[in-house]
GROMACS .gro file of C-alpha atoms in nm:
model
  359
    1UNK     CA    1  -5.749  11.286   0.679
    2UNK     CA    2  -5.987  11.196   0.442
    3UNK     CA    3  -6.101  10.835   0.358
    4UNK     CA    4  -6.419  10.637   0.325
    5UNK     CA    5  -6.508  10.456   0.670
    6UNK     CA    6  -6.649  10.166   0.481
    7UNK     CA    7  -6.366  10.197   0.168
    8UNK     CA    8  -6.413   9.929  -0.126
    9UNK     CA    9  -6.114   9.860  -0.338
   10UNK     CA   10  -6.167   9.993  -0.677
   11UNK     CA   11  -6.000   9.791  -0.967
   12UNK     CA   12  -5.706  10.018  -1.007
   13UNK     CA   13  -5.562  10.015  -0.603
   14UNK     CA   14  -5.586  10.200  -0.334
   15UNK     CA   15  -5.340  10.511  -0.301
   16UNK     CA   16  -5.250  10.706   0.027
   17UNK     CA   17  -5.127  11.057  -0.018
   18UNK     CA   18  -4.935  11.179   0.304
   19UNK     CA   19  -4.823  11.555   0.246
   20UNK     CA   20  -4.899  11.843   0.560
   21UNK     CA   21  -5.019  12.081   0.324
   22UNK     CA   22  -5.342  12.022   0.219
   23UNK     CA   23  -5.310  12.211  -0.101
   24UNK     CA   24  -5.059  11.956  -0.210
   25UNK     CA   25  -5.281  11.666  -0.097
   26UNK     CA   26  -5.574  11.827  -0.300
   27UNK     CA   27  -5.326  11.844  -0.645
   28UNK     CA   28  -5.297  11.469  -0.662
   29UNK     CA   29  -5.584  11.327  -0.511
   30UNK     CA   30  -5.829  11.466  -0.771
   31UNK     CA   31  -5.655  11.370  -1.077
   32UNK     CA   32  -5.607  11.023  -0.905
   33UNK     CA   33  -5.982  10.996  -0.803
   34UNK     CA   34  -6.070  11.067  -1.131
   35UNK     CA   35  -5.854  10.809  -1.277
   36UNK     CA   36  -6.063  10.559  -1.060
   37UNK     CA   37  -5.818  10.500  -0.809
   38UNK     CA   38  -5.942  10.515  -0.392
   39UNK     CA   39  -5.761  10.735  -0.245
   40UNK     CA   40  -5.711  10.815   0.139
   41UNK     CA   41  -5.477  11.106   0.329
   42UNK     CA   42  -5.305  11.177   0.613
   43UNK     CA   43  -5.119  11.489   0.746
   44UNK     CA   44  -4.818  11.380   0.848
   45UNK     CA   45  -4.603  11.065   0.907
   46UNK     CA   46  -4.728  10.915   1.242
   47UNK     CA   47  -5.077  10.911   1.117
   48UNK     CA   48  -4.999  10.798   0.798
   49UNK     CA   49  -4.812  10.509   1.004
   50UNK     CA   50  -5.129  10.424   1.158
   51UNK     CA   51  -5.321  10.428   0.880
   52UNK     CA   52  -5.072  10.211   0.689
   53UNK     CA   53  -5.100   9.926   0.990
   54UNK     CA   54  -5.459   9.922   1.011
   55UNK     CA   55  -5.512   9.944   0.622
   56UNK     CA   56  -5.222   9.851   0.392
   57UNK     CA   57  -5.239  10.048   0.065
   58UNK     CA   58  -5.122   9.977  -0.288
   59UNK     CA   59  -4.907  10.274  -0.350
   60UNK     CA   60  -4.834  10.571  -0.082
   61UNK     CA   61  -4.717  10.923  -0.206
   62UNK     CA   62  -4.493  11.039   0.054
   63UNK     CA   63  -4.360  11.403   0.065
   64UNK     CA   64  -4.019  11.437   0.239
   65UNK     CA   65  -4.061  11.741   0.473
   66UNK     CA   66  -4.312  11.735   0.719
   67UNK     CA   67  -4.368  11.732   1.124
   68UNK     CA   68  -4.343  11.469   1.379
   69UNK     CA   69  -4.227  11.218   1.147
   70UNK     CA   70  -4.051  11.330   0.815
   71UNK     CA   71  -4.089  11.088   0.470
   72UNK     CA   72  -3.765  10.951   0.534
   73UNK     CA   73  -3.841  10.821   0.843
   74UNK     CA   74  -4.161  10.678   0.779
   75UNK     CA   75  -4.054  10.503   0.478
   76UNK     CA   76  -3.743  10.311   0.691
   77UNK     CA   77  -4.030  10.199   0.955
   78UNK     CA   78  -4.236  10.071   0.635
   79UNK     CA   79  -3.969   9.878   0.474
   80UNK     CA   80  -3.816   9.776   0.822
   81UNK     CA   81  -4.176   9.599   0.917
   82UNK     CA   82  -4.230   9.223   0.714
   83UNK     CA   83  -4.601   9.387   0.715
   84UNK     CA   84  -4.497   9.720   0.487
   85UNK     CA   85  -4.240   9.608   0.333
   86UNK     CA   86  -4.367   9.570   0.002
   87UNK     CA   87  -4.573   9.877  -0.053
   88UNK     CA   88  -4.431  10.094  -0.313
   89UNK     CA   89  -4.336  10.396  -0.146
   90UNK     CA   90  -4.351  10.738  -0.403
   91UNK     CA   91  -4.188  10.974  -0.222
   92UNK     CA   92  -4.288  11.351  -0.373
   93UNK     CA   93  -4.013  11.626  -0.279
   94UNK     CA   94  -3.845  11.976  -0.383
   95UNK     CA   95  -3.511  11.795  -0.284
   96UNK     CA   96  -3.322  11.729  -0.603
   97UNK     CA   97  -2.946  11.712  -0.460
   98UNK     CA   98  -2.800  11.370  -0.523
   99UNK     CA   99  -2.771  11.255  -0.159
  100UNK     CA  100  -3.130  11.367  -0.082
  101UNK     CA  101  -3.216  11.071  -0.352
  102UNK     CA  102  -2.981  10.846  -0.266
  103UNK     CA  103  -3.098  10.876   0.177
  104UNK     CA  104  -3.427  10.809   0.000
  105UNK     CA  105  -3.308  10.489  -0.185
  106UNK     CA  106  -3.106  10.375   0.115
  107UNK     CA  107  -3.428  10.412   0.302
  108UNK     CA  108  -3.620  10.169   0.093
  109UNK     CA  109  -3.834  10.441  -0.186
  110UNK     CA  110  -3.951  10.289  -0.442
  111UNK     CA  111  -3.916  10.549  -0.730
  112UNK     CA  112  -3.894  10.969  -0.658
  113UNK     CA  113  -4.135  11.249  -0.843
  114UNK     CA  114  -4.021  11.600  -0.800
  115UNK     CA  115  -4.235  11.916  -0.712
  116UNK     CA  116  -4.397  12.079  -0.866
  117UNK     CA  117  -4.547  11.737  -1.001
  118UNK     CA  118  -4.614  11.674  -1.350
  119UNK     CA  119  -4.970  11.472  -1.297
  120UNK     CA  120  -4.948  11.278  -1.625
  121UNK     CA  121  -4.622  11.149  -1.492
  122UNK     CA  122  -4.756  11.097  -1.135
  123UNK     CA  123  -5.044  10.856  -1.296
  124UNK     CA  124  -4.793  10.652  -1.508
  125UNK     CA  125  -4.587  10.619  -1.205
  126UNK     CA  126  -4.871  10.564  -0.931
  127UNK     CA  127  -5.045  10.292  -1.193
  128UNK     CA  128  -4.695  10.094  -1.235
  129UNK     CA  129  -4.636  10.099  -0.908
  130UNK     CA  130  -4.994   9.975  -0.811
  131UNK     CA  131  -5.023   9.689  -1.065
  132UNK     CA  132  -4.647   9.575  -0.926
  133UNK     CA  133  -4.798   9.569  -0.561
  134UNK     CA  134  -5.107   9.379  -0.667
  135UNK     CA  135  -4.877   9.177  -0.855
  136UNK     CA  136  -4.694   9.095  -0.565
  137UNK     CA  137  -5.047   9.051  -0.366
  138UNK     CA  138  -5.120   8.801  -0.601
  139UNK     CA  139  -4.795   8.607  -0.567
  140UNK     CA  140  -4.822   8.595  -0.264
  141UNK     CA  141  -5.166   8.445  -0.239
  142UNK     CA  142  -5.046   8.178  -0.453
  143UNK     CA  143  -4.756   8.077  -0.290
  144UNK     CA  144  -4.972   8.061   0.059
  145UNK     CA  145  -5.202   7.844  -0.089
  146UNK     CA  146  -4.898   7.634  -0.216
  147UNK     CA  147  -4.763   7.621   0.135
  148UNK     CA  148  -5.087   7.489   0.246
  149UNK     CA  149  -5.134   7.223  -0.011
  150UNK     CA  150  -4.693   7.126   0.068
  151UNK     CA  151  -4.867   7.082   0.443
  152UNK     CA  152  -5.159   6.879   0.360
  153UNK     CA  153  -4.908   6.630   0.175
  154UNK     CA  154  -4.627   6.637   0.428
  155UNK     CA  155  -4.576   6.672   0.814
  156UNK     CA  156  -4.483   7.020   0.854
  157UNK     CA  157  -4.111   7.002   1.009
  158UNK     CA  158  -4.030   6.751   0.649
  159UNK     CA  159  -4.257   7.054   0.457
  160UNK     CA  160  -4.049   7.327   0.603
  161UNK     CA  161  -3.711   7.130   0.531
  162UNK     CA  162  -3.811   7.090   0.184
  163UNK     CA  163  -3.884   7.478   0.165
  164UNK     CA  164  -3.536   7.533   0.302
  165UNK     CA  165  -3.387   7.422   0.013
  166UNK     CA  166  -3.330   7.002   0.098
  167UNK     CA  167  -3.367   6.793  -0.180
  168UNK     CA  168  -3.337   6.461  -0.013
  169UNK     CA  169  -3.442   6.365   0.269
  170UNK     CA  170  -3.388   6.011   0.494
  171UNK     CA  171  -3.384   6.003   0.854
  172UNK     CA  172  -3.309   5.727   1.086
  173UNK     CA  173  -3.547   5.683   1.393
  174UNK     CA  174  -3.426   5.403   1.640
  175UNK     CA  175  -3.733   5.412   1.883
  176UNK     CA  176  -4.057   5.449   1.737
  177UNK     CA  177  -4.468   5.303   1.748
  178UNK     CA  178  -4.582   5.244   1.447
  179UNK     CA  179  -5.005   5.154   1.427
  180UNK     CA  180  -5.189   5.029   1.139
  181UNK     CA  181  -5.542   4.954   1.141
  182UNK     CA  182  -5.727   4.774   0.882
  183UNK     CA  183  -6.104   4.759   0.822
  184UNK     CA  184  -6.212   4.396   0.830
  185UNK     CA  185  -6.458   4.227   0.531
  186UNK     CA  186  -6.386   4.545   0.295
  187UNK     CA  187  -6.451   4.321  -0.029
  188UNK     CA  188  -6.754   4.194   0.139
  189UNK     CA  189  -6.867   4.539   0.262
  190UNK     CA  190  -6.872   4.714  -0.087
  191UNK     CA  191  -7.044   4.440  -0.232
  192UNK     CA  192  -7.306   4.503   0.051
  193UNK     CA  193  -7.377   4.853   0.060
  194UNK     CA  194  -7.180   4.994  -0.281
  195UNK     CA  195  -6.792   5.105  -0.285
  196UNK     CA  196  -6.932   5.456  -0.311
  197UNK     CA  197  -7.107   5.465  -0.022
  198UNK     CA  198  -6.853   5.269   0.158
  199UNK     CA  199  -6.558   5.557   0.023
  200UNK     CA  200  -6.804   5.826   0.174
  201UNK     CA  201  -6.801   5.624   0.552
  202UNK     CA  202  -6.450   5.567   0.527
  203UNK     CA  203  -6.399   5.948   0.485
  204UNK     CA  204  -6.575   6.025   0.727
  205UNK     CA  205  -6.405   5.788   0.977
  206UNK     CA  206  -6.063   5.846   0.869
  207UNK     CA  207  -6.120   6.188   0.894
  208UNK     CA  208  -6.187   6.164   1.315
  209UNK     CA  209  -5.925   5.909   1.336
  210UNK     CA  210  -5.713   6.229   1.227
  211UNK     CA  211  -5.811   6.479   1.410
  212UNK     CA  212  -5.801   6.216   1.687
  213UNK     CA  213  -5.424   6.168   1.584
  214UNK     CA  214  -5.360   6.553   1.616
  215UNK     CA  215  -5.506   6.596   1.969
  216UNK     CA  216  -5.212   6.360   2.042
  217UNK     CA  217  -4.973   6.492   1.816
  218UNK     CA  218  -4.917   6.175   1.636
  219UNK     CA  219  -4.821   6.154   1.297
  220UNK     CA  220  -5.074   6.009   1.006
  221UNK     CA  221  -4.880   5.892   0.715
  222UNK     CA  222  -5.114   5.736   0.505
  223UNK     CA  223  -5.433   5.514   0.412
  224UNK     CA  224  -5.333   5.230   0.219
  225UNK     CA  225  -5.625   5.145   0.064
  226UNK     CA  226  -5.888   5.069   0.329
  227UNK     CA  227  -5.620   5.057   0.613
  228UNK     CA  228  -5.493   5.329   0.802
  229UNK     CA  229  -5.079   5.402   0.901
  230UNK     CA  230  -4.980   5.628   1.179
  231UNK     CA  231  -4.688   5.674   1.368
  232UNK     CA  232  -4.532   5.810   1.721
  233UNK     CA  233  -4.212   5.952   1.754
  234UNK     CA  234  -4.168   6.100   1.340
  235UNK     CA  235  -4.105   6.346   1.218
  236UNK     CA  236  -4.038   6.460   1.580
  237UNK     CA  237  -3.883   6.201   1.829
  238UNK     CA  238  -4.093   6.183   2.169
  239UNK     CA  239  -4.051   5.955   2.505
  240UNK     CA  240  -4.411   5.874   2.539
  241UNK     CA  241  -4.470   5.731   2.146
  242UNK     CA  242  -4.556   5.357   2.244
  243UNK     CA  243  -4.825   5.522   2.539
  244UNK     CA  244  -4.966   5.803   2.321
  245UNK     CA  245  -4.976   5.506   2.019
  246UNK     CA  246  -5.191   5.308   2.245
  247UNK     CA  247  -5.426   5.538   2.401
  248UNK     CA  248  -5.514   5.723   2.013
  249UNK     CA  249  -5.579   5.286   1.965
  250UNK     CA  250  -5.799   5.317   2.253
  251UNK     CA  251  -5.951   5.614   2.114
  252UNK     CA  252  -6.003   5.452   1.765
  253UNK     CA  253  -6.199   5.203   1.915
  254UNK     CA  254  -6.432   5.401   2.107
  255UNK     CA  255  -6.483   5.651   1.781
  256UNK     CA  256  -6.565   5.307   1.576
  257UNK     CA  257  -6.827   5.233   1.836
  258UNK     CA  258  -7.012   5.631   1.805
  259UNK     CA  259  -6.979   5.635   1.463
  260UNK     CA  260  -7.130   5.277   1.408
  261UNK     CA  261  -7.406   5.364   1.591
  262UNK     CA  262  -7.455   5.752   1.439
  263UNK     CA  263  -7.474   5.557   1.100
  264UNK     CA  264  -7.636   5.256   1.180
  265UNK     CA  265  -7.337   5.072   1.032
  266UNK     CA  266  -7.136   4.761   1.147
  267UNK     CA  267  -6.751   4.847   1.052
  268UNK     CA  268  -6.506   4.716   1.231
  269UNK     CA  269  -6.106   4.771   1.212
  270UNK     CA  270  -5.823   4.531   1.390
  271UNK     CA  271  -5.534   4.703   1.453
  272UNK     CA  272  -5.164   4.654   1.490
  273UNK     CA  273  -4.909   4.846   1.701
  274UNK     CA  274  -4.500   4.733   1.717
  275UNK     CA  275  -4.216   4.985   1.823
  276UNK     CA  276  -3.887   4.970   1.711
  277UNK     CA  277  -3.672   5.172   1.457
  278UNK     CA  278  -3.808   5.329   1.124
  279UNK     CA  279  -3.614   5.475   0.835
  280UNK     CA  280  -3.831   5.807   0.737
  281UNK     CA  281  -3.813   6.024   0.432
  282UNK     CA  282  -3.971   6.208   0.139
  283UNK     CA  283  -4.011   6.018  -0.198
  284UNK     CA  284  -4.148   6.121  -0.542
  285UNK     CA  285  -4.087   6.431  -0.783
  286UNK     CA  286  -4.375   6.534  -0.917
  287UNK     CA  287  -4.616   6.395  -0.618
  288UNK     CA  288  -4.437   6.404  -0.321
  289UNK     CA  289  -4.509   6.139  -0.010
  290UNK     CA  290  -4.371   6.084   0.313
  291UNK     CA  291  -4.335   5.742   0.404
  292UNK     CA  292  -4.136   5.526   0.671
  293UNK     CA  293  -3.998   5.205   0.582
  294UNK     CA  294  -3.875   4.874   0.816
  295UNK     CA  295  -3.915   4.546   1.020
  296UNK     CA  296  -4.093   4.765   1.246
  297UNK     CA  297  -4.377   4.894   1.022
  298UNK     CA  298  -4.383   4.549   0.805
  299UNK     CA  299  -4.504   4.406   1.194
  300UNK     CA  300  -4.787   4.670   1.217
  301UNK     CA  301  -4.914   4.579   0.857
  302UNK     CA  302  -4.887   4.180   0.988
  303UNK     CA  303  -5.043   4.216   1.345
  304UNK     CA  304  -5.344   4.452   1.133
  305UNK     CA  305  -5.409   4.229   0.908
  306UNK     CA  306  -5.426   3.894   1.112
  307UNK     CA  307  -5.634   4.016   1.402
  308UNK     CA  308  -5.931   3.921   1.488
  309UNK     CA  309  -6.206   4.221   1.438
  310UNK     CA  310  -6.237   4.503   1.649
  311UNK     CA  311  -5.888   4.396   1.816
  312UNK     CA  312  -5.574   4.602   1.878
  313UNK     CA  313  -5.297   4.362   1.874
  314UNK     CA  314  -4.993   4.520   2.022
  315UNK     CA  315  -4.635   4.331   1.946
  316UNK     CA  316  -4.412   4.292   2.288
  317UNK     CA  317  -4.168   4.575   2.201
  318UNK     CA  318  -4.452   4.806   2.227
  319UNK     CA  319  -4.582   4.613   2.566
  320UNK     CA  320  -4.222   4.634   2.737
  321UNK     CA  321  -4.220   5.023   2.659
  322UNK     CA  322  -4.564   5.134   2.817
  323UNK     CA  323  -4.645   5.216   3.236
  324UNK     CA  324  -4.782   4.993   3.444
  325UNK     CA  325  -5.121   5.132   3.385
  326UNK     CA  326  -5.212   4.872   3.146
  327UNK     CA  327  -5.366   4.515   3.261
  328UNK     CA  328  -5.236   4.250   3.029
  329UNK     CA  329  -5.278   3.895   3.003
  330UNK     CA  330  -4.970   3.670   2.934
  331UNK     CA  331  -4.959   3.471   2.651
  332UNK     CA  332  -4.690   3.224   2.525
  333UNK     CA  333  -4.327   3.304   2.460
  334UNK     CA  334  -4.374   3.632   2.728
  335UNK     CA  335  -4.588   3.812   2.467
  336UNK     CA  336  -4.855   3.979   2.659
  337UNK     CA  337  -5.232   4.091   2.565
  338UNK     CA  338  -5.376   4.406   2.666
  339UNK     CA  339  -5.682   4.372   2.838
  340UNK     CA  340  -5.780   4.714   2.910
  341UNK     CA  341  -5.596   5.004   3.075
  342UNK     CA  342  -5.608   4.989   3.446
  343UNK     CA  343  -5.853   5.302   3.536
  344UNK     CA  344  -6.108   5.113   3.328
  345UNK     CA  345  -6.048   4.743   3.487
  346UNK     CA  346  -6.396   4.816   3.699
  347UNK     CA  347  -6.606   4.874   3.366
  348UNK     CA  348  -6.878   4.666   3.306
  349UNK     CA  349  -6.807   4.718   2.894
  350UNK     CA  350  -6.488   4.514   2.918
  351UNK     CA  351  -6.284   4.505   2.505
  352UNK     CA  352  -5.976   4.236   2.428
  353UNK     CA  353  -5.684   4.396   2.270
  354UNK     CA  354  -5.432   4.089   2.189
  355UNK     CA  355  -5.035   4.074   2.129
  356UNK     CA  356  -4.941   3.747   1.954
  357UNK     CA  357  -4.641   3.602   1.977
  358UNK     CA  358  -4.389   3.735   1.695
  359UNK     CA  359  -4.051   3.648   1.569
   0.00000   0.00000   0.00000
């Protein structure tokens, strides 16, 4: 074997030459590594394998007859892993019957070149081949990156249907918890302090209240201006979606309290949970959006936006849904206001979270 233990990939690819005669190995690597491409070699198939894993290269010369493991079989295990498939695969033989070429093809080879070699066609071939696998590097890259950006947009069970092929997509959910949570005096607070620096906090805090949401595996699906919408139980229906609603509410309020005090600020949010059904789906061509839609999430927005600050007003569909863990405080009509959850009834720091009475 010979190949650079610290290897750098020049700007024409990186070849591997796998042939058990050196001699051979010697023929094409010099006119290759005078071409500018890196070249590294092995001596027969199952080190060449090895190599291949640990270091994928752009093209591999592959003769046909050797030990251990002959070119045909390396080249099925190349083409058979999602890993190898897509390295071009020369494969360099003194076999020129017609089914020799065509077990090669069946087995995935890319294009043949037949000994002796001719090396001005070996370079034409091994510098196609190389600028089709970076090619395909490239493509690759991009499409990854569009996957990510598909994921940022959309939850990924609605990204993955999209990438399936589904063009439209509406789903009914008939048990859900939806939350908003609106920052209170945002007109007022701008004017204060300036709408950029005001954009910059509300980054910041939006961007714990999600990774808040994804310790719970709750769903953001969007800000609406300076309020925040979430919801339990979508894309993915759960049990637990009013409880785990609740206690990210809980969570909120406690990460409004650190990060007041980190920045020296006074924001406050009231928020709004209801359960009940939710249409879901994806709207928009050009920008996509997942959104839900309903009675249900039309409540959230309402019980919000009418709270008083630093609440977390919680409609009675939610209330009948959730343990007896909570300690609540009845209010007219039934409706119910949660105090506090049980565990912390002894606390001296003691927060109101109200339900109002709704239609």
């Amino acid at each position: 074997m010979n190949t650079n233990s610290n290897p750098i990939r020049s700007s024409l690819g990186y070849v591997l030459i796998v042939d058990d005669e050196e001699q051979n190995r010697i023929l094409l690597r010099d006119p290759l590594e005078a071409q500018g491409y890196e070249i590294a070699e092995a001596a027969d198939g199952i080190e060449a394998h090895q190599m291949i894993l640990l270091r994928p290269p752009d093209v591999i010369l592959l003769d046909v007859m050797m030990p251990n493991l002959h070119g045909f079989g390396l080249c099925e295990r190349l083409k058979d892993d999602p890993r190898t498939a897509s390295i071009p695969v020369l494969m360099v033989t003194a076999l020129s019957e017609r089914k020799e070429r065509l077990m090669g093809i069946k087995m995935g080879a890319t294009d043949f070149l037949t000994k002796p070699v001719d090396m001005q066609e070996v370079l034409l071939r091994v510098g196609n081949a190389a600028r089709s696998k970076q090619l395909h590097d490239q493509l690759q890259i991009e499409r990854a990156r569009s996957e990510r950006l598909l994921e940022n947009m959309l939850p990924v069970p609605i990204a993955n249907r999209l990438k399936h092929g589904e063009t439209t997509i509406a789903d009914h959910f008939p048990e859900v918890t939806v939350l908003f949570a609106d920052l209170v005096n945002f007109t007022s607070l701008a004017a204060m302090i300036g709408s950029e620096q005001v954009v910059y906090l509300l980054n910041e805090l939006f961007s714990t209240f999600d990774e808040l949401a994804a310790r719970r595996n709750l769903e953001k699906i969007k800000t609406v201006g300076d309020g925040y919408l979430l919801v339990g139980g979508v894309p993915l229906a759960r049990e637990d979606h009013a409880r785990a609603v609740v206690e990210l509410a809980l969570d909120f309020r406690k990460a409004i309290a650190r990060f007041n005090q980190e920045y020296q600020a006074s924001i406050q949010f009231r928020i709004g949970i209801c359960s009940g059904p939710v249409v879901a789906g994806v709207i928009g061509r050009k920008r996509l959006a997942y959104d839900v839609w309903g009675d249900t999430v039309n409540r959230a927005f309402r019980l919000g936006a009418t709270g008083a600050a630093g609440s977390i007003q919680v409609a009675a569909s939610t209330r009948e849904l959730l343990p007896e863990e909570y300690l609540f405080e009845e209010l007219e009509g039934g409706a119910g206001s949660l105090v506090q959850p049980l565990r912390e009834a002894d606390s001296a720091a003691k927060s109101m979270v109200r339900e109002p009475s709704l239609a």
